[in-house]
Tab-separated table of C-alpha atoms and ligand atoms in Angstrom:
chain	number	residue	atom	x	y	z
A	1	MET	CA	-5.935	22.875	-13.430
A	2	LEU	CA	-3.909	20.469	-12.337
A	3	ALA	CA	0.377	20.279	-12.971
A	4	ALA	CA	2.230	18.439	-15.781
A	5	TYR	CA	2.713	16.318	-13.104
A	6	ALA	CA	-0.268	15.059	-10.933
A	7	VAL	CA	-2.121	11.872	-11.956
A	8	GLU	CA	-4.675	12.835	-15.237
A	9	VAL	CA	-8.408	11.286	-14.133
A	10	THR	CA	-9.357	10.837	-17.625
A	11	GLN	CA	-5.658	8.208	-18.272
A	12	SER	CA	-6.160	6.385	-15.152
A	13	ARG	CA	-4.821	2.497	-15.399
A	14	GLY	CA	-8.879	2.151	-14.734
A	15	ARG	CA	-10.969	-0.898	-12.683
A	16	ARG	CA	-10.194	-4.642	-12.941
A	17	PHE	CA	-14.018	-4.480	-13.638
A	18	PRO	CA	-15.161	-2.202	-16.525
A	19	GLU	CA	-17.919	0.552	-15.417
A	20	ALA	CA	-19.859	2.779	-17.671
A	21	GLN	CA	-18.704	7.078	-16.533
A	22	HIS	CA	-21.053	8.276	-14.084
A	23	PRO	CA	-22.985	11.193	-15.169
A	24	TYR	CA	-21.328	13.705	-12.592
A	25	ARG	CA	-18.657	11.804	-9.866
A	26	ASN	CA	-15.842	11.065	-11.465
A	27	ASP	CA	-12.884	8.125	-10.916
A	28	PHE	CA	-11.539	8.898	-8.447
A	29	GLN	CA	-14.258	10.898	-6.869
A	30	ARG	CA	-16.405	7.516	-6.453
A	31	ASP	CA	-13.176	5.517	-5.221
A	32	ARG	CA	-13.461	8.823	-2.507
A	33	ASP	CA	-17.192	8.014	-2.357
A	34	ARG	CA	-16.616	4.047	-2.247
A	35	VAL	CA	-13.977	4.485	1.028
A	36	ILE	CA	-16.344	6.062	2.597
A	37	HIS	CA	-19.323	3.441	2.246
A	38	ALA	CA	-17.098	0.795	3.663
A	39	ARG	CA	-18.039	-1.563	6.387
A	40	ALA	CA	-13.871	-1.561	7.031
A	41	PHE	CA	-14.063	2.470	6.900
A	42	ARG	CA	-16.999	3.211	9.293
A	43	ARG	CA	-15.113	0.332	12.378
A	44	LEU	CA	-12.569	3.181	12.474
A	45	GLU	CA	-14.427	4.272	14.778
A	46	ALA	CA	-14.259	2.777	17.195
A	47	LYS	CA	-10.572	1.274	16.659
A	48	THR	CA	-8.600	3.179	19.241
A	49	GLN	CA	-5.496	5.568	17.450
A	50	VAL	CA	-3.053	5.857	20.319
A	51	PHE	CA	-6.285	6.913	23.097
A	52	THR	CA	-8.847	4.321	24.231
A	53	ARG	CA	-11.789	5.907	24.996
A	54	ARG	CA	-10.780	5.242	29.344
A	55	TYR	CA	-9.246	9.151	28.844
A	56	SER	CA	-11.937	11.295	26.714
A	57	ASP	CA	-14.359	10.898	23.948
A	58	HIS	CA	-12.791	14.020	22.207
A	59	PHE	CA	-9.896	12.018	21.717
A	60	ARG	CA	-8.439	11.269	18.447
A	61	ASN	CA	-9.907	7.467	16.788
A	62	ARG	CA	-9.433	6.431	13.528
A	63	LEU	CA	-11.636	7.210	12.333
A	64	THR	CA	-11.100	11.180	13.238
A	65	HIS	CA	-7.130	11.068	12.095
A	66	THR	CA	-8.400	9.431	9.337
A	67	LEU	CA	-10.392	12.599	7.968
A	68	GLU	CA	-7.311	15.190	9.512
A	69	VAL	CA	-5.238	13.522	7.275
A	70	SER	CA	-7.279	14.001	4.644
A	71	GLN	CA	-7.909	17.174	5.072
A	72	ILE	CA	-3.708	18.370	5.735
A	73	SER	CA	-3.445	16.190	2.136
A	74	ARG	CA	-6.013	17.424	0.234
A	75	THR	CA	-4.981	21.195	1.767
A	76	ILE	CA	-0.864	20.033	0.045
A	77	ALA	CA	-2.433	18.388	-3.199
A	78	GLY	CA	-4.345	21.753	-4.109
A	79	ALA	CA	-1.688	23.780	-2.775
A	80	LEU	CA	1.065	21.464	-5.491
A	81	ARG	CA	-1.639	21.637	-8.475
A	82	LEU	CA	-1.855	17.848	-7.942
A	83	ASN	CA	-5.571	15.412	-7.959
A	84	VAL	CA	-6.618	16.205	-5.233
A	85	ASP	CA	-9.275	14.112	-5.688
A	86	LEU	CA	-6.652	11.282	-5.220
A	87	ALA	CA	-5.233	12.717	-2.553
A	88	GLU	CA	-8.640	12.454	-0.637
A	89	ALA	CA	-9.302	8.390	-1.914
A	90	LEU	CA	-5.918	8.067	0.033
A	91	ALA	CA	-6.157	9.802	2.484
A	92	LEU	CA	-9.623	8.302	3.571
A	93	VAL	CA	-8.196	4.240	3.262
A	94	HIS	CA	-4.318	4.939	4.525
A	95	ASP	CA	-5.206	4.364	7.331
A	96	ILE	CA	-8.595	0.384	6.152
A	97	GLY	CA	-6.329	-2.219	7.018
A	98	HIS	CA	-5.010	-1.295	10.804
A	99	PRO	CA	-6.852	-4.014	13.685
A	100	PRO	CA	-8.503	-3.088	16.809
A	101	PHE	CA	-6.401	-1.046	19.454
A	102	GLY	CA	-3.495	1.001	17.216
A	103	HIS	CA	-0.435	0.189	16.905
A	104	ALA	CA	-0.196	-2.654	19.703
A	105	GLY	CA	-2.187	-4.379	18.066
A	106	GLU	CA	-1.119	-5.182	14.728
A	107	LYS	CA	2.569	-5.737	17.117
A	108	ALA	CA	0.161	-8.239	18.218
A	109	LEU	CA	-1.213	-10.330	15.027
A	110	ASP	CA	1.863	-9.787	13.340
A	111	ALA	CA	3.049	-11.859	16.195
A	112	ALA	CA	0.700	-14.398	16.157
A	113	MET	CA	1.295	-15.038	12.595
A	114	ARG	CA	4.745	-15.259	12.947
A	115	GLN	CA	4.335	-18.417	15.477
A	116	HIS	CA	2.525	-20.158	11.966
A	117	GLY	CA	5.533	-18.698	9.637
A	118	LEU	CA	3.337	-15.242	7.745
A	119	PHE	CA	3.389	-11.992	8.802
A	120	PHE	CA	1.136	-9.279	9.197
A	121	ASP	CA	1.339	-6.029	6.776
A	122	HIS	CA	-1.081	-2.753	7.242
A	123	ASN	CA	-0.778	-1.841	3.642
A	124	LEU	CA	-1.524	-5.176	2.570
A	125	HIS	CA	-4.320	-6.386	4.414
A	126	ALA	CA	-5.861	-2.757	3.138
A	127	LEU	CA	-5.680	-3.795	-0.328
A	128	ARG	CA	-7.139	-7.204	0.168
A	129	ILE	CA	-9.869	-5.760	2.188
A	130	VAL	CA	-11.181	-3.639	-0.893
A	131	GLU	CA	-10.161	-6.329	-3.294
A	132	ASP	CA	-12.094	-8.911	-1.016
A	133	PHE	CA	-13.919	-8.633	2.302
A	134	GLU	CA	-15.552	-5.398	1.332
A	135	GLN	CA	-19.252	-7.057	-0.507
A	136	ARG	CA	-21.516	-3.872	-1.452
A	137	TYR	CA	-22.289	-4.701	-4.706
A	138	ALA	CA	-23.662	-7.553	-7.333
A	139	ALA	CA	-21.371	-7.014	-9.771
A	140	PHE	CA	-18.622	-7.495	-9.013
A	141	ARG	CA	-16.395	-8.380	-5.274
A	142	GLY	CA	-14.877	-5.523	-3.640
A	143	LEU	CA	-14.628	-1.969	-3.899
A	144	ASN	CA	-13.001	-2.141	-7.866
A	145	LEU	CA	-10.739	0.523	-7.283
A	146	THR	CA	-9.259	2.526	-9.988
A	147	PHE	CA	-5.550	1.254	-10.112
A	148	GLU	CA	-4.162	3.958	-9.293
A	149	VAL	CA	-5.740	3.955	-5.214
A	150	ARG	CA	-4.746	0.063	-5.513
A	151	GLU	CA	-1.760	0.971	-6.731
A	152	GLY	CA	-1.660	4.003	-3.296
A	153	ILE	CA	-2.318	1.388	-0.594
A	154	ILE	CA	0.428	-0.504	-0.958
A	155	LYS	CA	2.973	2.332	-1.923
A	156	HIS	CA	2.000	5.154	-0.188
A	157	SER	CA	4.415	4.319	3.018
A	158	ARG	CA	7.239	2.031	2.271
A	159	ASP	CA	8.567	0.407	-0.288
A	160	TYR	CA	8.054	-3.326	-1.666
A	161	ASP	CA	10.436	-5.666	-3.320
A	162	GLU	CA	8.385	-7.690	-6.455
A	163	SER	CA	11.370	-11.260	-5.237
A	164	GLU	CA	9.382	-10.971	-1.895
A	165	HIS	CA	6.391	-9.373	-3.598
A	166	PRO	CA	5.546	-10.939	-6.463
A	167	GLU	CA	1.483	-11.228	-5.277
A	168	LEU	CA	1.369	-7.358	-6.453
A	169	ALA	CA	3.543	-7.097	-9.787
A	170	GLU	CA	1.108	-5.077	-11.031
A	171	TYR	CA	1.445	-2.229	-8.446
A	172	LEU	CA	4.725	-1.179	-10.594
A	173	LEU	CA	6.825	-2.202	-7.378
A	174	ASP	CA	10.354	-0.323	-9.328
A	175	GLN	CA	8.399	2.514	-10.070
A	176	ARG	CA	7.974	6.198	-7.684
A	177	SER	CA	3.855	5.763	-7.067
A	178	PRO	CA	2.474	9.521	-8.632
A	179	LEU	CA	2.928	12.672	-6.252
A	180	GLU	CA	-0.389	12.154	-4.891
A	181	ALA	CA	0.061	8.998	-3.352
A	182	GLN	CA	3.192	9.663	-1.937
A	183	LEU	CA	2.414	12.536	0.297
A	184	ILE	CA	0.197	10.420	2.081
A	185	ASP	CA	2.601	9.716	4.210
A	186	LEU	CA	4.127	12.921	5.497
A	187	SER	CA	0.550	14.287	5.597
A	188	ASP	CA	-0.306	11.368	8.155
A	189	GLU	CA	2.873	12.516	10.175
A	190	ILE	CA	2.056	16.070	10.441
A	191	ALA	CA	-1.948	15.335	12.039
A	192	TYR	CA	-0.715	11.916	14.003
A	193	HIS	CA	2.583	14.485	15.499
A	194	THR	CA	0.476	17.217	15.746
A	195	ALA	CA	-2.559	15.489	17.179
A	196	ASP	CA	-1.117	13.183	19.878
A	197	LEU	CA	0.461	16.204	21.312
A	198	ASP	CA	-2.623	18.333	21.785
A	199	ASP	CA	-4.514	14.803	23.848
A	200	GLY	CA	-1.552	13.775	25.218
A	201	TYR	CA	-1.208	17.344	27.412
A	202	GLU	CA	-4.469	16.474	27.649
A	203	ALA	CA	-4.850	13.429	29.062
A	204	HIS	CA	-2.545	14.987	31.226
A	205	LEU	CA	0.487	12.659	30.231
A	206	LEU	CA	1.892	15.178	28.850
A	207	SER	CA	2.079	18.749	31.340
A	208	LEU	CA	3.134	22.512	29.130
A	209	ASP	CA	6.661	22.574	30.918
A	210	GLU	CA	7.750	18.973	29.675
A	211	ILE	CA	6.892	20.120	26.112
A	212	ARG	CA	8.395	23.048	26.485
A	213	ASP	CA	11.064	21.518	27.240
A	214	GLY	CA	11.654	17.724	24.761
A	215	VAL	CA	9.939	20.613	21.826
A	216	PRO	CA	12.403	23.191	21.276
A	217	LEU	CA	9.745	23.840	18.227
A	218	PHE	CA	7.247	24.226	19.820
A	219	ASP	CA	8.706	26.410	22.472
A	220	ARG	CA	9.996	28.887	19.871
A	221	PHE	CA	6.356	29.162	19.406
A	222	TYR	CA	4.406	29.325	22.132
A	223	ARG	CA	6.920	31.951	23.096
A	224	GLU	CA	5.338	34.319	19.604
A	225	VAL	CA	2.371	33.303	21.402
A	226	MET	CA	2.674	34.350	24.229
A	227	GLN	CA	4.021	38.358	23.161
A	228	ILE	CA	0.447	38.384	20.975
A	229	TYR	CA	-1.669	36.815	23.591
A	230	PRO	CA	-0.464	36.899	26.965
A	231	SER	CA	-3.310	37.072	29.131
A	232	ALA	CA	-4.927	34.093	27.012
A	233	PRO	CA	-5.765	30.610	28.773
A	234	GLU	CA	-2.918	28.672	28.722
A	235	LYS	CA	-4.539	25.650	27.156
A	236	LEU	CA	-5.033	28.334	23.991
A	237	LYS	CA	-1.834	29.412	23.972
A	238	PHE	CA	-0.932	25.548	23.402
A	239	ASN	CA	-3.895	25.034	20.841
A	240	GLU	CA	-1.811	27.857	18.564
A	241	THR	CA	1.201	26.811	19.615
A	242	VAL	CA	0.215	23.114	16.968
A	243	LYS	CA	-1.767	24.921	14.986
A	244	ARG	CA	1.461	27.502	14.471
A	245	ILE	CA	3.244	23.906	14.265
A	246	LEU	CA	0.950	21.848	10.968
A	247	ASN	CA	1.431	25.511	8.908
A	248	ARG	CA	4.417	24.680	9.195
A	249	PHE	CA	5.424	21.864	8.896
A	250	VAL	CA	2.926	21.738	5.799
A	251	ASP	CA	3.596	24.764	4.414
A	252	ASP	CA	7.070	23.012	4.012
A	253	LEU	CA	6.300	20.316	3.169
A	254	ILE	CA	4.199	22.826	-0.389
A	255	ARG	CA	7.774	24.477	-0.610
A	256	ASN	CA	10.381	22.258	-0.458
A	257	THR	CA	8.676	19.504	-2.378
A	258	GLN	CA	7.380	21.732	-5.221
A	259	LYS	CA	11.270	22.911	-5.058
A	260	ARG	CA	12.253	19.182	-5.832
A	261	ILE	CA	9.773	19.251	-8.664
A	262	ASP	CA	11.163	22.317	-10.751
A	263	ALA	CA	14.680	20.604	-10.221
A	264	ALA	CA	14.028	17.228	-11.570
A	265	GLY	CA	12.348	19.019	-14.238
A	266	LEU	CA	8.890	16.641	-14.203
A	267	HIS	CA	6.526	17.275	-17.423
A	268	SER	CA	4.603	14.191	-16.582
A	269	THR	CA	3.365	11.230	-14.065
A	270	GLU	CA	5.686	9.172	-15.461
A	271	ASP	CA	8.439	11.735	-15.039
A	272	VAL	CA	7.171	11.230	-11.196
A	273	ARG	CA	7.700	7.446	-11.622
A	274	ARG	CA	10.680	6.831	-13.134
A	275	GLN	CA	12.650	9.418	-10.502
A	276	ASN	CA	15.333	7.188	-8.186
A	277	GLU	CA	13.835	8.786	-5.387
A	278	ARG	CA	10.265	10.459	-3.425
A	279	LEU	CA	10.060	13.754	-4.581
A	280	ALA	CA	7.325	14.545	-0.892
A	281	ALA	CA	10.003	15.820	1.212
A	282	PHE	CA	10.358	17.882	4.312
A	283	SER	CA	13.431	20.605	4.135
A	284	LEU	CA	16.461	19.314	6.435
A	285	ALA	CA	15.881	21.759	8.581
A	286	VAL	CA	11.899	21.062	9.268
A	287	ASP	CA	12.727	17.395	9.227
A	288	ALA	CA	15.249	17.909	11.706
A	289	GLU	CA	12.531	19.425	13.300
A	290	ARG	CA	9.996	16.693	13.342
A	291	LYS	CA	12.051	14.070	14.001
A	292	ALA	CA	12.899	15.563	17.625
A	293	GLY	CA	10.063	16.661	18.706
A	294	LYS	CA	8.745	12.680	17.071
A	295	GLU	CA	11.443	11.419	19.379
A	296	PHE	CA	9.945	13.266	22.102
A	297	LEU	CA	6.204	11.657	21.245
A	298	TYR	CA	7.786	8.216	21.588
A	299	GLU	CA	10.185	8.516	24.623
A	300	ASN	CA	7.626	10.176	26.459
A	301	LEU	CA	3.878	8.915	25.132
A	302	TYR	CA	4.039	6.352	23.329
A	303	PHE	CA	5.864	4.546	25.318
A	304	SER	CA	4.659	5.901	28.311
A	305	PRO	CA	4.257	3.652	31.206
A	306	ALA	CA	0.644	5.206	31.448
A	307	LEU	CA	0.191	3.682	28.531
A	308	ALA	CA	1.708	0.413	29.231
A	309	ASP	CA	-1.369	-1.582	30.365
A	310	GLU	CA	-3.401	-0.937	28.235
A	311	LYS	CA	-0.644	-1.886	24.708
A	312	ASP	CA	-0.781	-5.198	27.471
A	313	ASP	CA	-3.755	-6.441	27.756
A	314	ALA	CA	-3.721	-5.740	24.285
A	315	GLU	CA	-0.981	-7.849	23.364
A	316	ARG	CA	-3.069	-10.261	26.057
A	317	VAL	CA	-6.108	-9.924	24.865
A	318	ILE	CA	-4.751	-10.563	20.920
A	319	SER	CA	-2.892	-13.521	21.154
A	320	GLU	CA	-4.980	-15.766	23.588
A	321	LEU	CA	-8.151	-15.213	21.360
A	322	PHE	CA	-5.540	-15.641	17.979
A	323	SER	CA	-4.419	-19.238	20.183
A	324	PHE	CA	-8.433	-20.287	21.121
A	325	TRP	CA	-9.146	-20.553	17.911
A	326	MET	CA	-6.698	-21.911	16.369
A	327	ASN	CA	-7.934	-24.988	18.241
A	328	HIS	CA	-10.998	-24.750	17.862
A	329	PRO	CA	-11.336	-23.501	14.771
A	330	GLU	CA	-15.990	-24.928	14.487
A	331	SER	CA	-16.286	-21.907	17.034
A	332	LEU	CA	-15.212	-18.642	13.674
A	333	PRO	CA	-18.028	-18.121	11.817
A	334	HIS	CA	-19.272	-20.419	9.311
A	335	ASN	CA	-19.135	-17.811	6.235
A	336	TYR	CA	-14.660	-17.477	8.018
A	337	GLN	CA	-14.841	-22.146	8.628
A	338	GLU	CA	-14.887	-22.228	5.189
A	339	LYS	CA	-12.590	-20.003	3.732
A	340	ALA	CA	-10.324	-21.303	6.637
A	341	LYS	CA	-10.467	-24.739	4.176
A	342	GLU	CA	-8.475	-22.742	1.212
A	343	GLU	CA	-6.412	-19.930	3.166
A	344	GLY	CA	-6.054	-22.006	5.989
A	345	PRO	CA	-6.718	-21.049	9.878
A	346	PRO	CA	-3.479	-19.051	11.204
A	347	ARG	CA	-4.714	-16.309	7.320
A	348	VAL	CA	-8.588	-16.382	8.247
A	349	ILE	CA	-8.551	-16.322	11.903
A	350	CYS	CA	-5.526	-12.922	11.711
A	351	ASP	CA	-8.283	-11.501	8.515
A	352	TYR	CA	-10.680	-12.198	11.406
A	353	ILE	CA	-9.197	-10.217	14.085
A	354	ALA	CA	-8.393	-7.434	12.142
A	355	GLY	CA	-11.106	-6.669	10.847
A	356	MET	CA	-12.195	-6.180	14.995
A	357	THR	CA	-13.524	-3.402	16.578
A	358	ASP	CA	-11.948	-1.885	19.727
A	359	ASN	CA	-15.139	-3.187	21.357
A	360	PHE	CA	-15.745	-6.509	19.098
A	361	ILE	CA	-13.127	-8.163	20.283
A	362	TYR	CA	-12.980	-7.206	23.839
A	363	GLU	CA	-16.670	-8.367	23.286
A	364	GLN	CA	-15.119	-12.000	21.472
A	365	TYR	CA	-12.482	-11.564	24.527
A	366	GLU	CA	-14.532	-12.705	27.444
A	367	LYS	CA	-17.274	-14.477	25.197
A	368	TYR	CA	-13.906	-17.276	24.998
A	369	CYS	CA	-11.227	-16.497	26.914
A	370	GLY	CA	-13.135	-14.723	29.728
A	371	ALA	CA	-12.881	-15.982	33.120
B	401	MG	MG1	-2.784	6.950	10.041
């Protein structure tokens, strides 16, 4: 039984191109499946999350990160009696617009675009993927997703101003998104926060002592685990600690969001939309723990000297390839040359690069910019 403030699939604002109902999957389940069958989704497997393949084959890539976000979102949505199918579809699509090389790639692509008075934004790019670039179906371009999934792609992590983005006006920018979309950003953060501690430790970029010194919540749970499993190997105590952090964040998000929902007296999705602020939120105490952990990761992992060379590589590869194609548009694939006539070379080169996997962009770099 869904809560009154959940999104009912039967009340969906529907698809751009109306389609007949499927006999045994509802519209949000179909959207989830369409995302999984998209080429851009499969390419997430070869896109960096934080660590490149150089480190290990079992660290997270953007696809396995996405699966973790999906699993966490489903748990939270279920506990809050929200629409689990919608939350799952939104989680699976949330990173589909990311370029190769993780955040370094995103930054480099944005910098290249800004030289032409444009910019790169992975949410807007994700919308273009599902609306335009994916071509699987004979009846329409793109995936023809429901309004609620497209709205969630745009609104899950930030708010866009209608005056700056008139093209997004249909997504009700002056209203909050449904709770199913609001929880994606926080599930994302729970997933990468815990996963990056894990991978950073396995990569020997973060030591146990460093983490215990720098993250009080981790230290507290580690002490607890040492009491329960004094003779367990260090790595298993580490895992038990990370598991407790994940559970604490998820549990707090569920409880605190429920409290805020109750306090706001919500009776419908429209009530959620009319709120002045997002209702999905951690409690103040856990939010402070989350911030402390995140600051630790920024200082000691994301900006660590050990990862600096790869980031520099990523920026160099993207900016040099971008300039190469600006100067040699005739070397772009034929369909991109055609599109460039309408949309201009920078946007088309950006779209092309953003879709690439880490492997493919390196091949292109060797081919066109290699010594
Ligand atoms: Mg993510």
